[in-house]
Structures are given as structure tokens and as C-alpha cells.
Amino acid sequence: MRNNYLDSEWDDECVSADKRSYPADAENLAEGDVGKCLRGMRAILSTEGVSLNAVEDRFTDSHKRYEVWINGTPHLIYDLNEISMEEIWGEAFRRLIQIVNLFLEEAGSNERLFGIAGGNDGRVIFLTPTMHELLVEKGDIFDERWTPVTGDDLR
């Protein structure tokens, strides 16, 4: 912990040295970087039994709908027919977390992905439920914005 938030040393790509925390700038995610973020996590996901053979970002319907295709299956990030432009950053951040957690659960992993901060400061972190509970219990030592949350808590 540093400056009242969970942190570790980062490499040049802003990935933590322990390979648990990754950059997830919500603006970049909403503009088509969900697949890039997933590919950056490929090694830890593989360790947890999740195989990402093919990952492709796709915009359809005149850029109103954004999907990430994983292993040939589409996963909706957002659809502007259902949400407003002002909501796409948060929705992309939330959906990244939900999609990864779906894959982790299907693989039988005990790890889950949690969001930290959001917006241009967004990060995601892999934690077990026990690790997350401990951090929440110690929440009074964190700046509230830096407490790891689930994708469902972001709604």
C-alpha cells in the first residue's frame, strides 16, 4: 500500500511486477481497447485455466455497438441504443471485469478480477475472495476510491 491505495511496482506498460494489477483506463477501453487489455492479461489467465486463443475488438452499427470477440464468441461491451455516450467509460470498465470473471469461474479458478478507481486512473487487479475480504475489512486505511470492487458494484 502506498499513499492510501493498493499498489506495487510497475513495468513500462504499467503492469504490476507481481502480474496481478493491470492498467484499465476506462476511456481507452470504451474506444476499443478491451481486447488489448485482455491480451495483456493472457499469461495470468492461462495460469488460471482460461485460454484466450483469439481476441478481436469489433464495432458495428456505425460504431454504436462495441463487442469483443473471444475464441469466436461475441461479448457485448456496450450498445449506444441501450446506454448514453456518457455511460460508455463505466460500462466498458464494468464489462471487462464481468467477462474476465465469467471465464475465471468457468475455468474453476478461485481468482476474480476487481476494479480500482475507474476513469482515466482505472486499474484492475486479480484477487481471491479471501484477499478481497481482507482488503475490504481494512478499507478504512484506503482512500475509498482505491478499494477494489466487483463489476456488479460498479453499476
mmCIF file with all atom_site columns, C-alpha atoms in Angstrom:
data_model
loop_
_atom_site.group_PDB
_atom_site.id
_atom_site.type_symbol
_atom_site.label_atom_id
_atom_site.label_alt_id
_atom_site.label_comp_id
_atom_site.label_asym_id
_atom_site.label_entity_id
_atom_site.label_seq_id
_atom_site.pdbx_PDB_ins_code
_atom_site.Cartn_x
_atom_site.Cartn_y
_atom_site.Cartn_z
_atom_site.occupancy
_atom_site.B_iso_or_equiv
_atom_site.pdbx_formal_charge
_atom_site.auth_seq_id
_atom_site.auth_comp_id
_atom_site.auth_asym_id
_atom_site.auth_atom_id
_atom_site.pdbx_PDB_model_num
ATOM 1   C CA . MET A 1 1   ? 0.000   0.000   0.000   1.00 0.00 ? 1   MET A CA 1
ATOM 2   C CA . ARG A 1 2   ? 1.229   3.437   -0.938  1.00 0.00 ? 2   ARG A CA 1
ATOM 3   C CA . ASN A 1 3   ? -0.463  6.808   -0.413  1.00 0.00 ? 3   ASN A CA 1
ATOM 4   C CA . ASN A 1 4   ? -3.639  5.087   0.817   1.00 0.00 ? 4   ASN A CA 1
ATOM 5   C CA . TYR A 1 5   ? -4.101  2.880   -2.221  1.00 0.00 ? 5   TYR A CA 1
ATOM 6   C CA . LEU A 1 6   ? -3.172  -0.636  -3.214  1.00 0.00 ? 6   LEU A CA 1
ATOM 7   C CA . ASP A 1 7   ? -0.143  -0.624  -5.458  1.00 0.00 ? 7   ASP A CA 1
ATOM 8   C CA . SER A 1 8   ? 3.050   -2.386  -6.455  1.00 0.00 ? 8   SER A CA 1
ATOM 9   C CA . GLU A 1 9   ? 5.966   -1.613  -8.703  1.00 0.00 ? 9   GLU A CA 1
ATOM 10  C CA . TRP A 1 10  ? 5.023   -1.280  -12.399 1.00 0.00 ? 10  TRP A CA 1
ATOM 11  C CA . ASP A 1 11  ? 6.877   -2.065  -15.590 1.00 0.00 ? 11  ASP A CA 1
ATOM 12  C CA . ASP A 1 12  ? 6.993   0.236   -18.646 1.00 0.00 ? 12  ASP A CA 1
ATOM 13  C CA . GLU A 1 13  ? 3.498   -0.954  -19.680 1.00 0.00 ? 13  GLU A CA 1
ATOM 14  C CA . CYS A 1 14  ? 2.083   -0.108  -16.208 1.00 0.00 ? 14  CYS A CA 1
ATOM 15  C CA . VAL A 1 15  ? 1.642   -3.802  -15.361 1.00 0.00 ? 15  VAL A CA 1
ATOM 16  C CA . SER A 1 16  ? 2.437   -4.642  -11.755 1.00 0.00 ? 16  SER A CA 1
ATOM 17  C CA . ALA A 1 17  ? 5.596   -6.577  -11.013 1.00 0.00 ? 17  ALA A CA 1
ATOM 18  C CA . ASP A 1 18  ? 3.514   -9.303  -9.351  1.00 0.00 ? 18  ASP A CA 1
ATOM 19  C CA . LYS A 1 19  ? 1.373   -9.591  -12.534 1.00 0.00 ? 19  LYS A CA 1
ATOM 20  C CA . ARG A 1 20  ? -1.821  -9.078  -10.507 1.00 0.00 ? 20  ARG A CA 1
ATOM 21  C CA . SER A 1 21  ? -2.651  -5.475  -11.447 1.00 0.00 ? 21  SER A CA 1
ATOM 22  C CA . TYR A 1 22  ? -3.158  -4.050  -14.943 1.00 0.00 ? 22  TYR A CA 1
ATOM 23  C CA . PRO A 1 23  ? -4.000  -0.647  -16.406 1.00 0.00 ? 23  PRO A CA 1
ATOM 24  C CA . ALA A 1 24  ? -7.645  -0.278  -17.421 1.00 0.00 ? 24  ALA A CA 1
ATOM 25  C CA . ASP A 1 25  ? -8.162  3.328   -18.495 1.00 0.00 ? 25  ASP A CA 1
ATOM 26  C CA . ALA A 1 26  ? -11.938 3.425   -18.990 1.00 0.00 ? 26  ALA A CA 1
ATOM 27  C CA . GLU A 1 27  ? -11.739 5.892   -21.887 1.00 0.00 ? 27  GLU A CA 1
ATOM 28  C CA . ASN A 1 28  ? -9.290  3.654   -23.772 1.00 0.00 ? 28  ASN A CA 1
ATOM 29  C CA . LEU A 1 29  ? -11.398 0.582   -23.016 1.00 0.00 ? 29  LEU A CA 1
ATOM 30  C CA . ALA A 1 30  ? -14.510 2.297   -24.403 1.00 0.00 ? 30  ALA A CA 1
ATOM 31  C CA . GLU A 1 31  ? -12.628 3.343   -27.541 1.00 0.00 ? 31  GLU A CA 1
ATOM 32  C CA . GLY A 1 32  ? -11.756 -0.264  -28.403 1.00 0.00 ? 32  GLY A CA 1
ATOM 33  C CA . ASP A 1 33  ? -9.006  -1.446  -26.042 1.00 0.00 ? 33  ASP A CA 1
ATOM 34  C CA . VAL A 1 34  ? -10.857 -4.172  -24.132 1.00 0.00 ? 34  VAL A CA 1
ATOM 35  C CA . GLY A 1 35  ? -9.215  -6.803  -26.333 1.00 0.00 ? 35  GLY A CA 1
ATOM 36  C CA . LYS A 1 36  ? -5.798  -5.216  -25.860 1.00 0.00 ? 36  LYS A CA 1
ATOM 37  C CA . CYS A 1 37  ? -6.307  -5.270  -22.097 1.00 0.00 ? 37  CYS A CA 1
ATOM 38  C CA . LEU A 1 38  ? -7.354  -8.934  -22.217 1.00 0.00 ? 38  LEU A CA 1
ATOM 39  C CA . ARG A 1 39  ? -4.339  -9.859  -24.322 1.00 0.00 ? 39  ARG A CA 1
ATOM 40  C CA . GLY A 1 40  ? -2.139  -8.149  -21.728 1.00 0.00 ? 40  GLY A CA 1
ATOM 41  C CA . MET A 1 41  ? -3.568  -10.488 -19.072 1.00 0.00 ? 41  MET A CA 1
ATOM 42  C CA . ARG A 1 42  ? -3.180  -13.600 -21.225 1.00 0.00 ? 42  ARG A CA 1
ATOM 43  C CA . ALA A 1 43  ? -0.377  -15.136 -19.112 1.00 0.00 ? 43  ALA A CA 1
ATOM 44  C CA . ILE A 1 44  ? -2.164  -14.924 -15.749 1.00 0.00 ? 44  ILE A CA 1
ATOM 45  C CA . LEU A 1 45  ? -5.437  -16.037 -17.339 1.00 0.00 ? 45  LEU A CA 1
ATOM 46  C CA . SER A 1 46  ? -3.672  -19.033 -18.863 1.00 0.00 ? 46  SER A CA 1
ATOM 47  C CA . THR A 1 47  ? -2.229  -19.913 -15.438 1.00 0.00 ? 47  THR A CA 1
ATOM 48  C CA . GLU A 1 48  ? -5.795  -19.830 -14.098 1.00 0.00 ? 48  GLU A CA 1
ATOM 49  C CA . GLY A 1 49  ? -7.044  -22.158 -16.851 1.00 0.00 ? 49  GLY A CA 1
ATOM 50  C CA . VAL A 1 50  ? -8.505  -19.547 -19.188 1.00 0.00 ? 50  VAL A CA 1
ATOM 51  C CA . SER A 1 51  ? -7.486  -19.860 -22.826 1.00 0.00 ? 51  SER A CA 1
ATOM 52  C CA . LEU A 1 52  ? -7.655  -16.746 -24.989 1.00 0.00 ? 52  LEU A CA 1
ATOM 53  C CA . ASN A 1 53  ? -6.808  -18.112 -28.412 1.00 0.00 ? 53  ASN A CA 1
ATOM 54  C CA . ALA A 1 54  ? -8.365  -15.281 -30.415 1.00 0.00 ? 54  ALA A CA 1
ATOM 55  C CA . VAL A 1 55  ? -9.371  -11.836 -29.158 1.00 0.00 ? 55  VAL A CA 1
ATOM 56  C CA . GLU A 1 56  ? -10.764 -9.192  -31.516 1.00 0.00 ? 56  GLU A CA 1
ATOM 57  C CA . ASP A 1 57  ? -12.430 -5.828  -30.857 1.00 0.00 ? 57  ASP A CA 1
ATOM 58  C CA . ARG A 1 58  ? -15.337 -5.082  -33.224 1.00 0.00 ? 58  ARG A CA 1
ATOM 59  C CA . PHE A 1 59  ? -17.514 -2.040  -33.698 1.00 0.00 ? 59  PHE A CA 1
ATOM 60  C CA . THR A 1 60  ? -20.763 -2.485  -35.614 1.00 0.00 ? 60  THR A CA 1
ATOM 61  C CA . ASP A 1 61  ? -23.843 -0.435  -36.462 1.00 0.00 ? 61  ASP A CA 1
ATOM 62  C CA . SER A 1 62  ? -21.871 2.734   -37.307 1.00 0.00 ? 62  SER A CA 1
ATOM 63  C CA . HIS A 1 63  ? -19.789 2.474   -34.116 1.00 0.00 ? 63  HIS A CA 1
ATOM 64  C CA . LYS A 1 64  ? -22.899 2.326   -31.917 1.00 0.00 ? 64  LYS A CA 1
ATOM 65  C CA . ARG A 1 65  ? -22.228 -1.215  -30.767 1.00 0.00 ? 65  ARG A CA 1
ATOM 66  C CA . TYR A 1 66  ? -18.921 -2.484  -29.402 1.00 0.00 ? 66  TYR A CA 1
ATOM 67  C CA . GLU A 1 67  ? -18.177 -6.161  -28.886 1.00 0.00 ? 67  GLU A CA 1
ATOM 68  C CA . VAL A 1 68  ? -15.058 -8.100  -28.083 1.00 0.00 ? 68  VAL A CA 1
ATOM 69  C CA . TRP A 1 69  ? -14.919 -11.480 -29.757 1.00 0.00 ? 69  TRP A CA 1
ATOM 70  C CA . ILE A 1 70  ? -13.143 -14.099 -27.674 1.00 0.00 ? 70  ILE A CA 1
ATOM 71  C CA . ASN A 1 71  ? -12.449 -17.505 -29.181 1.00 0.00 ? 71  ASN A CA 1
ATOM 72  C CA . GLY A 1 72  ? -15.143 -16.847 -31.804 1.00 0.00 ? 72  GLY A CA 1
ATOM 73  C CA . THR A 1 73  ? -17.851 -15.747 -29.341 1.00 0.00 ? 73  THR A CA 1
ATOM 74  C CA . PRO A 1 74  ? -19.072 -12.116 -29.119 1.00 0.00 ? 74  PRO A CA 1
ATOM 75  C CA . HIS A 1 75  ? -19.220 -10.386 -25.736 1.00 0.00 ? 75  HIS A CA 1
ATOM 76  C CA . LEU A 1 76  ? -21.095 -7.091  -25.649 1.00 0.00 ? 76  LEU A CA 1
ATOM 77  C CA . ILE A 1 77  ? -19.185 -4.151  -24.220 1.00 0.00 ? 77  ILE A CA 1
ATOM 78  C CA . TYR A 1 78  ? -21.858 -1.547  -24.946 1.00 0.00 ? 78  TYR A CA 1
ATOM 79  C CA . ASP A 1 79  ? -24.673 -0.649  -27.296 1.00 0.00 ? 79  ASP A CA 1
ATOM 80  C CA . LEU A 1 80  ? -25.479 3.047   -27.701 1.00 0.00 ? 80  LEU A CA 1
ATOM 81  C CA . ASN A 1 81  ? -29.082 2.104   -28.431 1.00 0.00 ? 81  ASN A CA 1
ATOM 82  C CA . GLU A 1 82  ? -29.258 0.997   -24.776 1.00 0.00 ? 82  GLU A CA 1
ATOM 83  C CA . ILE A 1 83  ? -26.981 3.443   -22.927 1.00 0.00 ? 83  ILE A CA 1
ATOM 84  C CA . SER A 1 84  ? -25.801 7.035   -23.421 1.00 0.00 ? 84  SER A CA 1
ATOM 85  C CA . MET A 1 85  ? -22.366 8.205   -24.578 1.00 0.00 ? 85  MET A CA 1
ATOM 86  C CA . GLU A 1 86  ? -21.741 9.479   -21.043 1.00 0.00 ? 86  GLU A CA 1
ATOM 87  C CA . GLU A 1 87  ? -22.024 5.925   -19.715 1.00 0.00 ? 87  GLU A CA 1
ATOM 88  C CA . ILE A 1 88  ? -19.665 4.092   -22.078 1.00 0.00 ? 88  ILE A CA 1
ATOM 89  C CA . TRP A 1 89  ? -16.493 4.535   -20.000 1.00 0.00 ? 89  TRP A CA 1
ATOM 90  C CA . GLY A 1 90  ? -18.031 2.964   -16.915 1.00 0.00 ? 90  GLY A CA 1
ATOM 91  C CA . GLU A 1 91  ? -19.800 0.302   -18.940 1.00 0.00 ? 91  GLU A CA 1
ATOM 92  C CA . ALA A 1 92  ? -16.610 -0.768  -20.733 1.00 0.00 ? 92  ALA A CA 1
ATOM 93  C CA . PHE A 1 93  ? -14.734 -0.945  -17.399 1.00 0.00 ? 93  PHE A CA 1
ATOM 94  C CA . ARG A 1 94  ? -17.555 -2.948  -15.794 1.00 0.00 ? 94  ARG A CA 1
ATOM 95  C CA . ARG A 1 95  ? -17.967 -5.340  -18.713 1.00 0.00 ? 95  ARG A CA 1
ATOM 96  C CA . LEU A 1 96  ? -14.210 -6.100  -18.848 1.00 0.00 ? 96  LEU A CA 1
ATOM 97  C CA . ILE A 1 97  ? -14.367 -7.219  -15.225 1.00 0.00 ? 97  ILE A CA 1
ATOM 98  C CA . GLN A 1 98  ? -17.554 -9.237  -15.719 1.00 0.00 ? 98  GLN A CA 1
ATOM 99  C CA . ILE A 1 99  ? -16.237 -11.026 -18.812 1.00 0.00 ? 99  ILE A CA 1
ATOM 100 C CA . VAL A 1 100 ? -12.942 -11.983 -17.174 1.00 0.00 ? 100 VAL A CA 1
ATOM 101 C CA . ASN A 1 101 ? -14.778 -13.202 -14.077 1.00 0.00 ? 101 ASN A CA 1
ATOM 102 C CA . LEU A 1 102 ? -17.115 -15.306 -16.204 1.00 0.00 ? 102 LEU A CA 1
ATOM 103 C CA . PHE A 1 103 ? -14.109 -17.026 -17.791 1.00 0.00 ? 103 PHE A CA 1
ATOM 104 C CA . LEU A 1 104 ? -12.377 -17.483 -14.419 1.00 0.00 ? 104 LEU A CA 1
ATOM 105 C CA . GLU A 1 105 ? -15.498 -19.008 -12.915 1.00 0.00 ? 105 GLU A CA 1
ATOM 106 C CA . GLU A 1 106 ? -15.971 -21.349 -15.887 1.00 0.00 ? 106 GLU A CA 1
ATOM 107 C CA . ALA A 1 107 ? -12.328 -22.452 -15.532 1.00 0.00 ? 107 ALA A CA 1
ATOM 108 C CA . GLY A 1 108 ? -12.834 -23.266 -11.845 1.00 0.00 ? 108 GLY A CA 1
ATOM 109 C CA . SER A 1 109 ? -10.352 -20.615 -10.713 1.00 0.00 ? 109 SER A CA 1
ATOM 110 C CA . ASN A 1 110 ? -10.582 -19.083 -7.261  1.00 0.00 ? 110 ASN A CA 1
ATOM 111 C CA . GLU A 1 111 ? -9.206  -15.787 -8.601  1.00 0.00 ? 111 GLU A CA 1
ATOM 112 C CA . ARG A 1 112 ? -11.509 -12.926 -9.605  1.00 0.00 ? 112 ARG A CA 1
ATOM 113 C CA . LEU A 1 113 ? -10.880 -9.594  -11.281 1.00 0.00 ? 113 LEU A CA 1
ATOM 114 C CA . PHE A 1 114 ? -11.734 -6.416  -9.373  1.00 0.00 ? 114 PHE A CA 1
ATOM 115 C CA . GLY A 1 115 ? -11.781 -2.780  -10.458 1.00 0.00 ? 115 GLY A CA 1
ATOM 116 C CA . ILE A 1 116 ? -9.882  0.023   -8.799  1.00 0.00 ? 116 ILE A CA 1
ATOM 117 C CA . ALA A 1 117 ? -10.609 3.731   -9.292  1.00 0.00 ? 117 ALA A CA 1
ATOM 118 C CA . GLY A 1 118 ? -12.006 3.850   -12.842 1.00 0.00 ? 118 GLY A CA 1
ATOM 119 C CA . GLY A 1 119 ? -11.952 6.705   -15.329 1.00 0.00 ? 119 GLY A CA 1
ATOM 120 C CA . ASN A 1 120 ? -8.502  7.588   -16.636 1.00 0.00 ? 120 ASN A CA 1
ATOM 121 C CA . ASP A 1 121 ? -6.994  6.122   -13.455 1.00 0.00 ? 121 ASP A CA 1
ATOM 122 C CA . GLY A 1 122 ? -8.702  2.756   -13.868 1.00 0.00 ? 122 GLY A CA 1
ATOM 123 C CA . ARG A 1 123 ? -6.856  -0.406  -12.925 1.00 0.00 ? 123 ARG A CA 1
ATOM 124 C CA . VAL A 1 124 ? -7.928  -3.979  -12.486 1.00 0.00 ? 124 VAL A CA 1
ATOM 125 C CA . ILE A 1 125 ? -6.489  -6.462  -10.033 1.00 0.00 ? 125 ILE A CA 1
ATOM 126 C CA . PHE A 1 126 ? -6.675  -10.229 -9.605  1.00 0.00 ? 126 PHE A CA 1
ATOM 127 C CA . LEU A 1 127 ? -7.559  -11.274 -6.050  1.00 0.00 ? 127 LEU A CA 1
ATOM 128 C CA . THR A 1 128 ? -9.020  -14.303 -4.338  1.00 0.00 ? 128 THR A CA 1
ATOM 129 C CA . PRO A 1 129 ? -12.238 -13.725 -2.362  1.00 0.00 ? 129 PRO A CA 1
ATOM 130 C CA . THR A 1 130 ? -10.216 -14.067 0.849   1.00 0.00 ? 130 THR A CA 1
ATOM 131 C CA . MET A 1 131 ? -7.744  -11.406 -0.270  1.00 0.00 ? 131 MET A CA 1
ATOM 132 C CA . HIS A 1 132 ? -10.621 -9.108  -1.275  1.00 0.00 ? 132 HIS A CA 1
ATOM 133 C CA . GLU A 1 133 ? -12.401 -9.597  2.070   1.00 0.00 ? 133 GLU A CA 1
ATOM 134 C CA . LEU A 1 134 ? -9.211  -8.711  3.931   1.00 0.00 ? 134 LEU A CA 1
ATOM 135 C CA . LEU A 1 135 ? -8.803  -5.529  1.903   1.00 0.00 ? 135 LEU A CA 1
ATOM 136 C CA . VAL A 1 136 ? -12.442 -4.544  2.444   1.00 0.00 ? 136 VAL A CA 1
ATOM 137 C CA . GLU A 1 137 ? -12.074 -5.168  6.196   1.00 0.00 ? 137 GLU A CA 1
ATOM 138 C CA . LYS A 1 138 ? -9.051  -2.870  6.180   1.00 0.00 ? 138 LYS A CA 1
ATOM 139 C CA . GLY A 1 139 ? -10.921 -0.397  3.992   1.00 0.00 ? 139 GLY A CA 1
ATOM 140 C CA . ASP A 1 140 ? -10.554 2.470   6.418   1.00 0.00 ? 140 ASP A CA 1
ATOM 141 C CA . ILE A 1 141 ? -6.845  2.643   5.556   1.00 0.00 ? 141 ILE A CA 1
ATOM 142 C CA . PHE A 1 142 ? -7.603  3.069   1.835   1.00 0.00 ? 142 PHE A CA 1
ATOM 143 C CA . ASP A 1 143 ? -8.854  6.064   0.014   1.00 0.00 ? 143 ASP A CA 1
ATOM 144 C CA . GLU A 1 144 ? -12.408 4.827   -0.784  1.00 0.00 ? 144 GLU A CA 1
ATOM 145 C CA . ARG A 1 145 ? -11.838 5.295   -4.496  1.00 0.00 ? 145 ARG A CA 1
ATOM 146 C CA . TRP A 1 146 ? -8.967  2.792   -4.380  1.00 0.00 ? 146 TRP A CA 1
ATOM 147 C CA . THR A 1 147 ? -10.850 -0.055  -2.679  1.00 0.00 ? 147 THR A CA 1
ATOM 148 C CA . PRO A 1 148 ? -11.158 -2.971  -5.141  1.00 0.00 ? 148 PRO A CA 1
ATOM 149 C CA . VAL A 1 149 ? -14.770 -3.550  -6.255  1.00 0.00 ? 149 VAL A CA 1
ATOM 150 C CA . THR A 1 150 ? -16.544 -6.185  -8.326  1.00 0.00 ? 150 THR A CA 1
ATOM 151 C CA . GLY A 1 151 ? -18.017 -5.422  -11.736 1.00 0.00 ? 151 GLY A CA 1
ATOM 152 C CA . ASP A 1 152 ? -21.511 -5.585  -10.214 1.00 0.00 ? 152 ASP A CA 1
ATOM 153 C CA . ASP A 1 153 ? -20.563 -2.937  -7.619  1.00 0.00 ? 153 ASP A CA 1
ATOM 154 C CA . LEU A 1 154 ? -19.773 -0.520  -10.443 1.00 0.00 ? 154 LEU A CA 1
ATOM 155 C CA . ARG A 1 155 ? -23.403 -0.201  -11.526 1.00 0.00 ? 155 ARG A CA 1
#
